[in-house]
Amino acid sequence: MDPKVVVALALSLIGGLSTSLGALLAILNCAPNNKTLGMLQGFATGLMLSMSFFDLAYDAVNAIGFLKGNLWFFAGALLFSTIAEVFPEPDCNLADENDKHLENKTGNNNIAGKELMMRHRRRVIFSVVVTAIVAGVSLQNFPVGTAAFLGTTKGFRVGLNLSLAIALHYIPEGISVALPAYFATCSKWQAFKLATLSGFAEPLGVIIVVGGVMAFLTLYEMLPIAFEYAGRKDAVKAVFVGMAFMSMREVLREKERPPENNVAMPSQSNQSGPFGL
């Protein structure tokens, strides 16, 4: 095999593997308590909201127009809303009287505390699974593995810059998947596996529908958990910190992106948007 192809393939894997690095950063510490989990959920919410509106939706509007971009965006939100109705999350918000009854019946606060923690974990699992899927399919607005591969075939420096920018993008996503997974499963291996598998979905690229799915997921599922665990004030602060972090990542990615002055672009009349539109 051509050595240049081997190098290109290796660099194209950096983006996916960087989610594993993010997972390691998350699981090397002790399992977070509810307060910490709420802050981390708020941070992840900020990451995903920023990506939904400033990355996916923005590029879709530029690619297929304002009307079509918005139609597909809200179609994604409607799709996830329907899924949430058909397959509702486990309900862990049982009445406080049930918890008090459990304590009185057993006379053991430790047992009641363990039962309550299990309810919280079952609730978080729903967020973990969907976050892993969405993060894996929708981290970039183009097939990042293919971009790194093609960039390397044009020049090692171009491919390396693209790979580093992709890795910078994937590390926080690996953290946002691994942390709630670790809390929900109490298994470092399961958290690491979920985050790693989500990163290897990168060659699938992205569709604009996922922008709406991601926005709905963060507002419907992740933000309420952050409010409940960390409180509104701290959770909102964490959301904006996450959005600022993702915005800085976008700025760095723009600086690392190779110039396109010499790339011949097809005429607008011959272009077609996603799904043949």
PDB file of N, CA and C in Angstrom, residues 97-199:
ATOM      1  N   GLU A  97     -43.683  11.095  48.857  1.00  0.00           N
ATOM      2  CA  GLU A  97     -44.304  10.231  49.844  1.00  0.00           C
ATOM      3  C   GLU A  97     -43.814   8.792  49.711  1.00  0.00           C
ATOM      4  N   ASN A  98     -43.532   8.387  48.449  1.00  0.00           N
ATOM      5  CA  ASN A  98     -43.035   7.031  48.251  1.00  0.00           C
ATOM      6  C   ASN A  98     -41.676   6.849  48.909  1.00  0.00           C
ATOM      7  N   ASP A  99     -40.820   7.886  48.763  1.00  0.00           N
ATOM      8  CA  ASP A  99     -39.498   7.800  49.370  1.00  0.00           C
ATOM      9  C   ASP A  99     -39.604   7.769  50.902  1.00  0.00           C
ATOM     10  N   LYS A 100     -40.500   8.598  51.465  1.00  0.00           N
ATOM     11  CA  LYS A 100     -40.672   8.613  52.911  1.00  0.00           C
ATOM     12  C   LYS A 100     -41.236   7.278  53.401  1.00  0.00           C
ATOM     13  N   HIS A 101     -42.170   6.734  52.610  1.00  0.00           N
ATOM     14  CA  HIS A 101     -42.746   5.445  52.987  1.00  0.00           C
ATOM     15  C   HIS A 101     -41.685   4.357  52.983  1.00  0.00           C
ATOM     16  N   LEU A 102     -40.772   4.446  52.009  1.00  0.00           N
ATOM     17  CA  LEU A 102     -39.708   3.453  51.930  1.00  0.00           C
ATOM     18  C   LEU A 102     -38.803   3.539  53.149  1.00  0.00           C
ATOM     19  N   GLU A 103     -38.507   4.776  53.572  1.00  0.00           N
ATOM     20  CA  GLU A 103     -37.650   4.948  54.736  1.00  0.00           C
ATOM     21  C   GLU A 103     -38.339   4.437  56.001  1.00  0.00           C
ATOM     22  N   ASN A 104     -39.632   4.747  56.161  1.00  0.00           N
ATOM     23  CA  ASN A 104     -40.350   4.321  57.350  1.00  0.00           C
ATOM     24  C   ASN A 104     -40.523   2.803  57.402  1.00  0.00           C
ATOM     25  N   LYS A 105     -40.717   2.229  56.206  1.00  0.00           N
ATOM     26  CA  LYS A 105     -40.966   0.787  56.162  1.00  0.00           C
ATOM     27  C   LYS A 105     -39.704   0.013  56.505  1.00  0.00           C
ATOM     28  N   THR A 106     -38.590   0.419  56.021  1.00  0.00           N
ATOM     29  CA  THR A 106     -37.348  -0.308  56.254  1.00  0.00           C
ATOM     30  C   THR A 106     -36.643   0.152  57.512  1.00  0.00           C
ATOM     31  N   GLY A 107     -36.870   1.431  57.875  1.00  0.00           N
ATOM     32  CA  GLY A 107     -36.166   1.976  59.021  1.00  0.00           C
ATOM     33  C   GLY A 107     -34.686   2.112  58.765  1.00  0.00           C
ATOM     34  N   ASN A 108     -34.301   2.143  57.503  1.00  0.00           N
ATOM     35  CA  ASN A 108     -32.881   2.201  57.160  1.00  0.00           C
ATOM     36  C   ASN A 108     -32.690   3.261  56.098  1.00  0.00           C
ATOM     37  N   ASN A 109     -32.071   4.380  56.455  1.00  0.00           N
ATOM     38  CA  ASN A 109     -31.867   5.466  55.497  1.00  0.00           C
ATOM     39  C   ASN A 109     -30.905   5.083  54.389  1.00  0.00           C
ATOM     40  N   ASN A 110     -29.977   4.178  54.684  1.00  0.00           N
ATOM     41  CA  ASN A 110     -29.009   3.773  53.652  1.00  0.00           C
ATOM     42  C   ASN A 110     -29.706   3.053  52.511  1.00  0.00           C
ATOM     43  N   ILE A 111     -30.656   2.195  52.839  1.00  0.00           N
ATOM     44  CA  ILE A 111     -31.382   1.465  51.798  1.00  0.00           C
ATOM     45  C   ILE A 111     -32.198   2.434  50.958  1.00  0.00           C
ATOM     46  N   ALA A 112     -32.861   3.383  51.614  1.00  0.00           N
ATOM     47  CA  ALA A 112     -33.640   4.371  50.874  1.00  0.00           C
ATOM     48  C   ALA A 112     -32.744   5.212  49.987  1.00  0.00           C
ATOM     49  N   GLY A 113     -31.570   5.571  50.501  1.00  0.00           N
ATOM     50  CA  GLY A 113     -30.647   6.362  49.695  1.00  0.00           C
ATOM     51  C   GLY A 113     -30.161   5.608  48.471  1.00  0.00           C
ATOM     52  N   LYS A 114     -29.890   4.317  48.642  1.00  0.00           N
ATOM     53  CA  LYS A 114     -29.443   3.509  47.509  1.00  0.00           C
ATOM     54  C   LYS A 114     -30.546   3.385  46.464  1.00  0.00           C
ATOM     55  N   GLU A 115     -31.783   3.201  46.949  1.00  0.00           N
ATOM     56  CA  GLU A 115     -32.904   3.094  46.011  1.00  0.00           C
ATOM     57  C   GLU A 115     -33.089   4.387  45.228  1.00  0.00           C
ATOM     58  N   LEU A 116     -32.975   5.522  45.915  1.00  0.00           N
ATOM     59  CA  LEU A 116     -33.114   6.808  45.241  1.00  0.00           C
ATOM     60  C   LEU A 116     -32.003   7.017  44.227  1.00  0.00           C
ATOM     61  N   MET A 117     -30.775   6.610  44.585  1.00  0.00           N
ATOM     62  CA  MET A 117     -29.658   6.742  43.648  1.00  0.00           C
ATOM     63  C   MET A 117     -29.866   5.888  42.414  1.00  0.00           C
ATOM     64  N   MET A 118     -30.433   4.676  42.591  1.00  0.00           N
ATOM     65  CA  MET A 118     -30.709   3.835  41.440  1.00  0.00           C
ATOM     66  C   MET A 118     -31.732   4.473  40.521  1.00  0.00           C
ATOM     67  N   ARG A 119     -32.702   5.180  41.083  1.00  0.00           N
ATOM     68  CA  ARG A 119     -33.696   5.871  40.256  1.00  0.00           C
ATOM     69  C   ARG A 119     -33.040   6.979  39.457  1.00  0.00           C
ATOM     70  N   HIS A 120     -32.135   7.709  40.100  1.00  0.00           N
ATOM     71  CA  HIS A 120     -31.417   8.760  39.380  1.00  0.00           C
ATOM     72  C   HIS A 120     -30.588   8.164  38.245  1.00  0.00           C
ATOM     73  N   ARG A 121     -29.951   7.051  38.505  1.00  0.00           N
ATOM     74  CA  ARG A 121     -29.117   6.430  37.479  1.00  0.00           C
ATOM     75  C   ARG A 121     -29.947   5.962  36.294  1.00  0.00           C
ATOM     76  N   ARG A 122     -31.121   5.387  36.571  1.00  0.00           N
ATOM     77  CA  ARG A 122     -31.978   4.944  35.462  1.00  0.00           C
ATOM     78  C   ARG A 122     -32.420   6.125  34.612  1.00  0.00           C
ATOM     79  N   ARG A 123     -32.625   7.267  35.264  1.00  0.00           N
ATOM     80  CA  ARG A 123     -33.029   8.450  34.503  1.00  0.00           C
ATOM     81  C   ARG A 123     -31.887   8.941  33.623  1.00  0.00           C
ATOM     82  N   VAL A 124     -30.682   8.914  34.130  1.00  0.00           N
ATOM     83  CA  VAL A 124     -29.534   9.422  33.374  1.00  0.00           C
ATOM     84  C   VAL A 124     -29.201   8.522  32.195  1.00  0.00           C
ATOM     85  N   ILE A 125     -29.490   7.213  32.315  1.00  0.00           N
ATOM     86  CA  ILE A 125     -29.147   6.273  31.244  1.00  0.00           C
ATOM     87  C   ILE A 125     -29.771   6.701  29.918  1.00  0.00           C
ATOM     88  N   PHE A 126     -31.015   7.166  29.964  1.00  0.00           N
ATOM     89  CA  PHE A 126     -31.685   7.616  28.734  1.00  0.00           C
ATOM     90  C   PHE A 126     -30.885   8.721  28.054  1.00  0.00           C
ATOM     91  N   SER A 127     -30.414   9.676  28.855  1.00  0.00           N
ATOM     92  CA  SER A 127     -29.624  10.767  28.299  1.00  0.00           C
ATOM     93  C   SER A 127     -28.303  10.268  27.752  1.00  0.00           C
ATOM     94  N   VAL A 128     -27.689   9.298  28.428  1.00  0.00           N
ATOM     95  CA  VAL A 128     -26.390   8.778  28.004  1.00  0.00           C
ATOM     96  C   VAL A 128     -26.464   8.134  26.630  1.00  0.00           C
ATOM     97  N   VAL A 129     -27.436   7.243  26.454  1.00  0.00           N
ATOM     98  CA  VAL A 129     -27.526   6.495  25.202  1.00  0.00           C
ATOM     99  C   VAL A 129     -27.759   7.421  24.020  1.00  0.00           C
ATOM    100  N   VAL A 130     -28.721   8.341  24.161  1.00  0.00           N
ATOM    101  CA  VAL A 130     -29.034   9.244  23.055  1.00  0.00           C
ATOM    102  C   VAL A 130     -27.873  10.199  22.795  1.00  0.00           C
ATOM    103  N   THR A 131     -27.227  10.669  23.867  1.00  0.00           N
ATOM    104  CA  THR A 131     -26.085  11.564  23.688  1.00  0.00           C
ATOM    105  C   THR A 131     -24.977  10.869  22.916  1.00  0.00           C
ATOM    106  N   ALA A 132     -24.717   9.607  23.238  1.00  0.00           N
ATOM    107  CA  ALA A 132     -23.670   8.867  22.544  1.00  0.00           C
ATOM    108  C   ALA A 132     -23.968   8.745  21.053  1.00  0.00           C
ATOM    109  N   ILE A 133     -25.231   8.443  20.739  1.00  0.00           N
ATOM    110  CA  ILE A 133     -25.600   8.286  19.335  1.00  0.00           C
ATOM    111  C   ILE A 133     -25.515   9.615  18.596  1.00  0.00           C
ATOM    112  N   VAL A 134     -26.122  10.652  19.184  1.00  0.00           N
ATOM    113  CA  VAL A 134     -26.140  11.959  18.518  1.00  0.00           C
ATOM    114  C   VAL A 134     -24.735  12.525  18.368  1.00  0.00           C
ATOM    115  N   ALA A 135     -23.943  12.423  19.437  1.00  0.00           N
ATOM    116  CA  ALA A 135     -22.592  12.970  19.368  1.00  0.00           C
ATOM    117  C   ALA A 135     -21.780  12.257  18.297  1.00  0.00           C
ATOM    118  N   GLY A 136     -21.970  10.943  18.167  1.00  0.00           N
ATOM    119  CA  GLY A 136     -21.192  10.205  17.182  1.00  0.00           C
ATOM    120  C   GLY A 136     -21.566  10.556  15.758  1.00  0.00           C
ATOM    121  N   VAL A 137     -22.847  10.784  15.498  1.00  0.00           N
ATOM    122  CA  VAL A 137     -23.287  11.017  14.130  1.00  0.00           C
ATOM    123  C   VAL A 137     -23.161  12.481  13.714  1.00  0.00           C
ATOM    124  N   SER A 138     -23.155  13.406  14.687  1.00  0.00           N
ATOM    125  CA  SER A 138     -23.323  14.809  14.314  1.00  0.00           C
ATOM    126  C   SER A 138     -22.234  15.744  14.805  1.00  0.00           C
ATOM    127  N   LEU A 139     -21.028  15.269  14.979  1.00  0.00           N
ATOM    128  CA  LEU A 139     -19.983  16.141  15.509  1.00  0.00           C
ATOM    129  C   LEU A 139     -19.440  17.109  14.465  1.00  0.00           C
ATOM    130  N   GLN A 140     -19.567  16.797  13.219  1.00  0.00           N
ATOM    131  CA  GLN A 140     -19.010  17.666  12.191  1.00  0.00           C
ATOM    132  C   GLN A 140     -20.040  17.927  11.101  1.00  0.00           C
ATOM    133  N   ASN A 141     -19.828  18.998  10.331  1.00  0.00           N
ATOM    134  CA  ASN A 141     -20.731  19.300   9.230  1.00  0.00           C
ATOM    135  C   ASN A 141     -20.211  18.747   7.906  1.00  0.00           C
ATOM    136  N   PHE A 142     -19.220  17.905   7.973  1.00  0.00           N
ATOM    137  CA  PHE A 142     -18.740  17.167   6.811  1.00  0.00           C
ATOM    138  C   PHE A 142     -18.085  15.894   7.334  1.00  0.00           C
ATOM    139  N   PRO A 143     -17.871  14.857   6.473  1.00  0.00           N
ATOM    140  CA  PRO A 143     -17.257  13.617   6.954  1.00  0.00           C
ATOM    141  C   PRO A 143     -15.817  13.887   7.366  1.00  0.00           C
ATOM    142  N   VAL A 144     -15.588  14.045   8.647  1.00  0.00           N
ATOM    143  CA  VAL A 144     -14.279  14.518   9.096  1.00  0.00           C
ATOM    144  C   VAL A 144     -13.175  13.501   8.815  1.00  0.00           C
ATOM    145  N   GLY A 145     -13.509  12.222   8.885  1.00  0.00           N
ATOM    146  CA  GLY A 145     -12.493  11.238   8.554  1.00  0.00           C
ATOM    147  C   GLY A 145     -12.059  11.360   7.107  1.00  0.00           C
ATOM    148  N   THR A 146     -13.020  11.558   6.214  1.00  0.00           N
ATOM    149  CA  THR A 146     -12.702  11.738   4.804  1.00  0.00           C
ATOM    150  C   THR A 146     -11.937  13.026   4.578  1.00  0.00           C
ATOM    151  N   ALA A 147     -12.302  14.072   5.307  1.00  0.00           N
ATOM    152  CA  ALA A 147     -11.607  15.355   5.157  1.00  0.00           C
ATOM    153  C   ALA A 147     -10.144  15.224   5.544  1.00  0.00           C
ATOM    154  N   ALA A 148      -9.870  14.551   6.668  1.00  0.00           N
ATOM    155  CA  ALA A 148      -8.485  14.369   7.082  1.00  0.00           C
ATOM    156  C   ALA A 148      -7.721  13.495   6.087  1.00  0.00           C
ATOM    157  N   PHE A 149      -8.388  12.473   5.573  1.00  0.00           N
ATOM    158  CA  PHE A 149      -7.743  11.581   4.607  1.00  0.00           C
ATOM    159  C   PHE A 149      -7.369  12.337   3.329  1.00  0.00           C
ATOM    160  N   LEU A 150      -8.341  13.059   2.765  1.00  0.00           N
ATOM    161  CA  LEU A 150      -8.079  13.793   1.524  1.00  0.00           C
ATOM    162  C   LEU A 150      -7.078  14.913   1.746  1.00  0.00           C
ATOM    163  N   GLY A 151      -7.139  15.541   2.923  1.00  0.00           N
ATOM    164  CA  GLY A 151      -6.170  16.591   3.215  1.00  0.00           C
ATOM    165  C   GLY A 151      -4.758  16.052   3.271  1.00  0.00           C
ATOM    166  N   THR A 152      -4.577  14.864   3.822  1.00  0.00           N
ATOM    167  CA  THR A 152      -3.244  14.267   3.916  1.00  0.00           C
ATOM    168  C   THR A 152      -2.719  13.866   2.548  1.00  0.00           C
ATOM    169  N   THR A 153      -3.592  13.406   1.665  1.00  0.00           N
ATOM    170  CA  THR A 153      -3.144  13.059   0.321  1.00  0.00           C
ATOM    171  C   THR A 153      -2.653  14.279  -0.444  1.00  0.00           C
ATOM    172  N   LYS A 154      -3.156  15.471  -0.061  1.00  0.00           N
ATOM    173  CA  LYS A 154      -2.682  16.700  -0.692  1.00  0.00           C
ATOM    174  C   LYS A 154      -1.400  17.204  -0.048  1.00  0.00           C
ATOM    175  N   GLY A 155      -1.175  16.815   1.193  1.00  0.00           N
ATOM    176  CA  GLY A 155       0.023  17.251   1.893  1.00  0.00           C
ATOM    177  C   GLY A 155      -0.061  16.875   3.352  1.00  0.00           C
ATOM    178  N   PHE A 156       1.072  16.424   3.902  1.00  0.00           N
ATOM    179  CA  PHE A 156       1.069  15.956   5.283  1.00  0.00           C
ATOM    180  C   PHE A 156       0.701  17.080   6.246  1.00  0.00           C
ATOM    181  N   ARG A 157       1.190  18.290   6.000  1.00  0.00           N
ATOM    182  CA  ARG A 157       0.912  19.413   6.887  1.00  0.00           C
ATOM    183  C   ARG A 157      -0.585  19.728   6.927  1.00  0.00           C
ATOM    184  N   VAL A 158      -1.229  19.689   5.755  1.00  0.00           N
ATOM    185  CA  VAL A 158      -2.664  19.950   5.696  1.00  0.00           C
ATOM    186  C   VAL A 158      -3.430  18.887   6.477  1.00  0.00           C
ATOM    187  N   GLY A 159      -3.105  17.621   6.254  1.00  0.00           N
ATOM    188  CA  GLY A 159      -3.786  16.547   6.957  1.00  0.00           C
ATOM    189  C   GLY A 159      -3.559  16.586   8.457  1.00  0.00           C
ATOM    190  N   LEU A 160      -2.338  16.936   8.873  1.00  0.00           N
ATOM    191  CA  LEU A 160      -2.045  17.005  10.299  1.00  0.00           C
ATOM    192  C   LEU A 160      -2.838  18.122  10.967  1.00  0.00           C
ATOM    193  N   ASN A 161      -2.901  19.285  10.309  1.00  0.00           N
ATOM    194  CA  ASN A 161      -3.670  20.394  10.868  1.00  0.00           C
ATOM    195  C   ASN A 161      -5.152  20.041  11.002  1.00  0.00           C
ATOM    196  N   LEU A 162      -5.690  19.385   9.964  1.00  0.00           N
ATOM    197  CA  LEU A 162      -7.086  18.962  10.026  1.00  0.00           C
ATOM    198  C   LEU A 162      -7.311  17.955  11.151  1.00  0.00           C
ATOM    199  N   SER A 163      -6.404  17.009  11.294  1.00  0.00           N
ATOM    200  CA  SER A 163      -6.551  15.980  12.314  1.00  0.00           C
ATOM    201  C   SER A 163      -6.493  16.570  13.714  1.00  0.00           C
ATOM    202  N   LEU A 164      -5.596  17.525  13.926  1.00  0.00           N
ATOM    203  CA  LEU A 164      -5.500  18.168  15.230  1.00  0.00           C
ATOM    204  C   LEU A 164      -6.761  18.963  15.549  1.00  0.00           C
ATOM    205  N   ALA A 165      -7.295  19.654  14.540  1.00  0.00           N
ATOM    206  CA  ALA A 165      -8.534  20.409  14.753  1.00  0.00           C
ATOM    207  C   ALA A 165      -9.685  19.468  15.068  1.00  0.00           C
ATOM    208  N   ILE A 166      -9.742  18.340  14.364  1.00  0.00           N
ATOM    209  CA  ILE A 166     -10.795  17.352  14.612  1.00  0.00           C
ATOM    210  C   ILE A 166     -10.660  16.782  16.026  1.00  0.00           C
ATOM    211  N   ALA A 167      -9.424  16.480  16.436  1.00  0.00           N
ATOM    212  CA  ALA A 167      -9.206  15.938  17.777  1.00  0.00           C
ATOM    213  C   ALA A 167      -9.648  16.926  18.848  1.00  0.00           C
ATOM    214  N   LEU A 168      -9.352  18.203  18.634  1.00  0.00           N
ATOM    215  CA  LEU A 168      -9.771  19.232  19.597  1.00  0.00           C
ATOM    216  C   LEU A 168     -11.279  19.267  19.742  1.00  0.00           C
ATOM    217  N   HIS A 169     -11.959  18.967  18.646  1.00  0.00           N
ATOM    218  CA  HIS A 169     -13.424  18.962  18.671  1.00  0.00           C
ATOM    219  C   HIS A 169     -13.962  17.750  19.421  1.00  0.00           C
ATOM    220  N   TYR A 170     -13.317  16.600  19.271  1.00  0.00           N
ATOM    221  CA  TYR A 170     -13.866  15.360  19.794  1.00  0.00           C
ATOM    222  C   TYR A 170     -13.588  15.145  21.269  1.00  0.00           C
ATOM    223  N   ILE A 171     -12.524  15.728  21.806  1.00  0.00           N
ATOM    224  CA  ILE A 171     -12.188  15.496  23.211  1.00  0.00           C
ATOM    225  C   ILE A 171     -13.317  15.916  24.142  1.00  0.00           C
ATOM    226  N   PRO A 172     -13.866  17.150  24.028  1.00  0.00           N
ATOM    227  CA  PRO A 172     -14.978  17.495  24.928  1.00  0.00           C
ATOM    228  C   PRO A 172     -16.221  16.651  24.706  1.00  0.00           C
ATOM    229  N   GLU A 173     -16.421  16.165  23.466  1.00  0.00           N
ATOM    230  CA  GLU A 173     -17.576  15.295  23.238  1.00  0.00           C
ATOM    231  C   GLU A 173     -17.384  13.954  23.929  1.00  0.00           C
ATOM    232  N   GLY A 174     -16.139  13.457  23.939  1.00  0.00           N
ATOM    233  CA  GLY A 174     -15.875  12.228  24.677  1.00  0.00           C
ATOM    234  C   GLY A 174     -16.139  12.388  26.161  1.00  0.00           C
ATOM    235  N   ILE A 175     -15.781  13.563  26.698  1.00  0.00           N
ATOM    236  CA  ILE A 175     -16.057  13.848  28.108  1.00  0.00           C
ATOM    237  C   ILE A 175     -17.556  13.900  28.367  1.00  0.00           C
ATOM    238  N   SER A 176     -18.291  14.579  27.483  1.00  0.00           N
ATOM    239  CA  SER A 176     -19.729  14.754  27.697  1.00  0.00           C
ATOM    240  C   SER A 176     -20.479  13.433  27.605  1.00  0.00           C
ATOM    241  N   VAL A 177     -19.938  12.453  26.884  1.00  0.00           N
ATOM    242  CA  VAL A 177     -20.576  11.135  26.820  1.00  0.00           C
ATOM    243  C   VAL A 177     -20.134  10.266  27.993  1.00  0.00           C
ATOM    244  N   ALA A 178     -18.836  10.298  28.325  1.00  0.00           N
ATOM    245  CA  ALA A 178     -18.303   9.378  29.326  1.00  0.00           C
ATOM    246  C   ALA A 178     -18.750   9.710  30.742  1.00  0.00           C
ATOM    247  N   LEU A 179     -18.844  11.001  31.083  1.00  0.00           N
ATOM    248  CA  LEU A 179     -19.169  11.367  32.460  1.00  0.00           C
ATOM    249  C   LEU A 179     -20.549  10.876  32.899  1.00  0.00           C
ATOM    250  N   PRO A 180     -21.626  11.198  32.156  1.00  0.00           N
ATOM    251  CA  PRO A 180     -22.926  10.663  32.590  1.00  0.00           C
ATOM    252  C   PRO A 180     -23.008   9.149  32.474  1.00  0.00           C
ATOM    253  N   ALA A 181     -22.260   8.565  31.516  1.00  0.00           N
ATOM    254  CA  ALA A 181     -22.253   7.105  31.394  1.00  0.00           C
ATOM    255  C   ALA A 181     -21.612   6.468  32.621  1.00  0.00           C
ATOM    256  N   TYR A 182     -20.522   7.059  33.098  1.00  0.00           N
ATOM    257  CA  TYR A 182     -19.853   6.553  34.297  1.00  0.00           C
ATOM    258  C   TYR A 182     -20.759   6.664  35.515  1.00  0.00           C
ATOM    259  N   PHE A 183     -21.455   7.772  35.639  1.00  0.00           N
ATOM    260  CA  PHE A 183     -22.359   7.960  36.768  1.00  0.00           C
ATOM    261  C   PHE A 183     -23.510   6.962  36.724  1.00  0.00           C
ATOM    262  N   ALA A 184     -24.015   6.701  35.516  1.00  0.00           N
ATOM    263  CA  ALA A 184     -25.191   5.841  35.381  1.00  0.00           C
ATOM    264  C   ALA A 184     -24.856   4.366  35.564  1.00  0.00           C
ATOM    265  N   THR A 185     -23.682   3.939  35.082  1.00  0.00           N
ATOM    266  CA  THR A 185     -23.349   2.515  35.085  1.00  0.00           C
ATOM    267  C   THR A 185     -22.361   2.114  36.166  1.00  0.00           C
ATOM    268  N   CYS A 186     -21.654   3.119  36.752  1.00  0.00           N
ATOM    269  CA  CYS A 186     -20.594   2.842  37.729  1.00  0.00           C
ATOM    270  C   CYS A 186     -19.509   1.950  37.116  1.00  0.00           C
ATOM    271  N   SER A 187     -19.366   1.975  35.821  1.00  0.00           N
ATOM    272  CA  SER A 187     -18.372   1.156  35.127  1.00  0.00           C
ATOM    273  C   SER A 187     -17.500   2.048  34.256  1.00  0.00           C
ATOM    274  N   LYS A 188     -16.212   2.108  34.579  1.00  0.00           N
ATOM    275  CA  LYS A 188     -15.295   2.897  33.770  1.00  0.00           C
ATOM    276  C   LYS A 188     -15.179   2.323  32.354  1.00  0.00           C
ATOM    277  N   TRP A 189     -15.220   1.007  32.249  1.00  0.00           N
ATOM    278  CA  TRP A 189     -15.113   0.384  30.930  1.00  0.00           C
ATOM    279  C   TRP A 189     -16.319   0.719  30.062  1.00  0.00           C
ATOM    280  N   GLN A 190     -17.527   0.680  30.622  1.00  0.00           N
ATOM    281  CA  GLN A 190     -18.710   1.008  29.840  1.00  0.00           C
ATOM    282  C   GLN A 190     -18.685   2.467  29.381  1.00  0.00           C
ATOM    283  N   ALA A 191     -18.250   3.365  30.268  1.00  0.00           N
ATOM    284  CA  ALA A 191     -18.164   4.782  29.899  1.00  0.00           C
ATOM    285  C   ALA A 191     -17.132   4.982  28.790  1.00  0.00           C
ATOM    286  N   PHE A 192     -15.989   4.333  28.921  1.00  0.00           N
ATOM    287  CA  PHE A 192     -14.941   4.439  27.905  1.00  0.00           C
ATOM    288  C   PHE A 192     -15.415   3.869  26.578  1.00  0.00           C
ATOM    289  N   LYS A 193     -16.110   2.735  26.626  1.00  0.00           N
ATOM    290  CA  LYS A 193     -16.576   2.085  25.397  1.00  0.00           C
ATOM    291  C   LYS A 193     -17.612   2.937  24.674  1.00  0.00           C
ATOM    292  N   LEU A 194     -18.557   3.512  25.417  1.00  0.00           N
ATOM    293  CA  LEU A 194     -19.584   4.349  24.792  1.00  0.00           C
ATOM    294  C   LEU A 194     -18.966   5.565  24.110  1.00  0.00           C
ATOM    295  N   ALA A 195     -18.041   6.227  24.801  1.00  0.00           N
ATOM    296  CA  ALA A 195     -17.423   7.415  24.231  1.00  0.00           C
ATOM    297  C   ALA A 195     -16.596   7.076  23.004  1.00  0.00           C
ATOM    298  N   THR A 196     -15.866   5.960  23.055  1.00  0.00           N
ATOM    299  CA  THR A 196     -15.033   5.561  21.919  1.00  0.00           C
ATOM    300  C   THR A 196     -15.879   5.191  20.716  1.00  0.00           C
ATOM    301  N   LEU A 197     -16.942   4.419  20.937  1.00  0.00           N
ATOM    302  CA  LEU A 197     -17.803   4.026  19.821  1.00  0.00           C
ATOM    303  C   LEU A 197     -18.482   5.234  19.194  1.00  0.00           C
ATOM    304  N   SER A 198     -18.839   6.215  20.002  1.00  0.00           N
ATOM    305  CA  SER A 198     -19.478   7.403  19.435  1.00  0.00           C
ATOM    306  C   SER A 198     -18.517   8.140  18.516  1.00  0.00           C
ATOM    307  N   GLY A 199     -17.229   8.129  18.836  1.00  0.00           N
ATOM    308  CA  GLY A 199     -16.255   8.815  17.992  1.00  0.00           C
ATOM    309  C   GLY A 199     -16.032   8.122  16.666  1.00  0.00           C
TER     310      GLY A 199
END
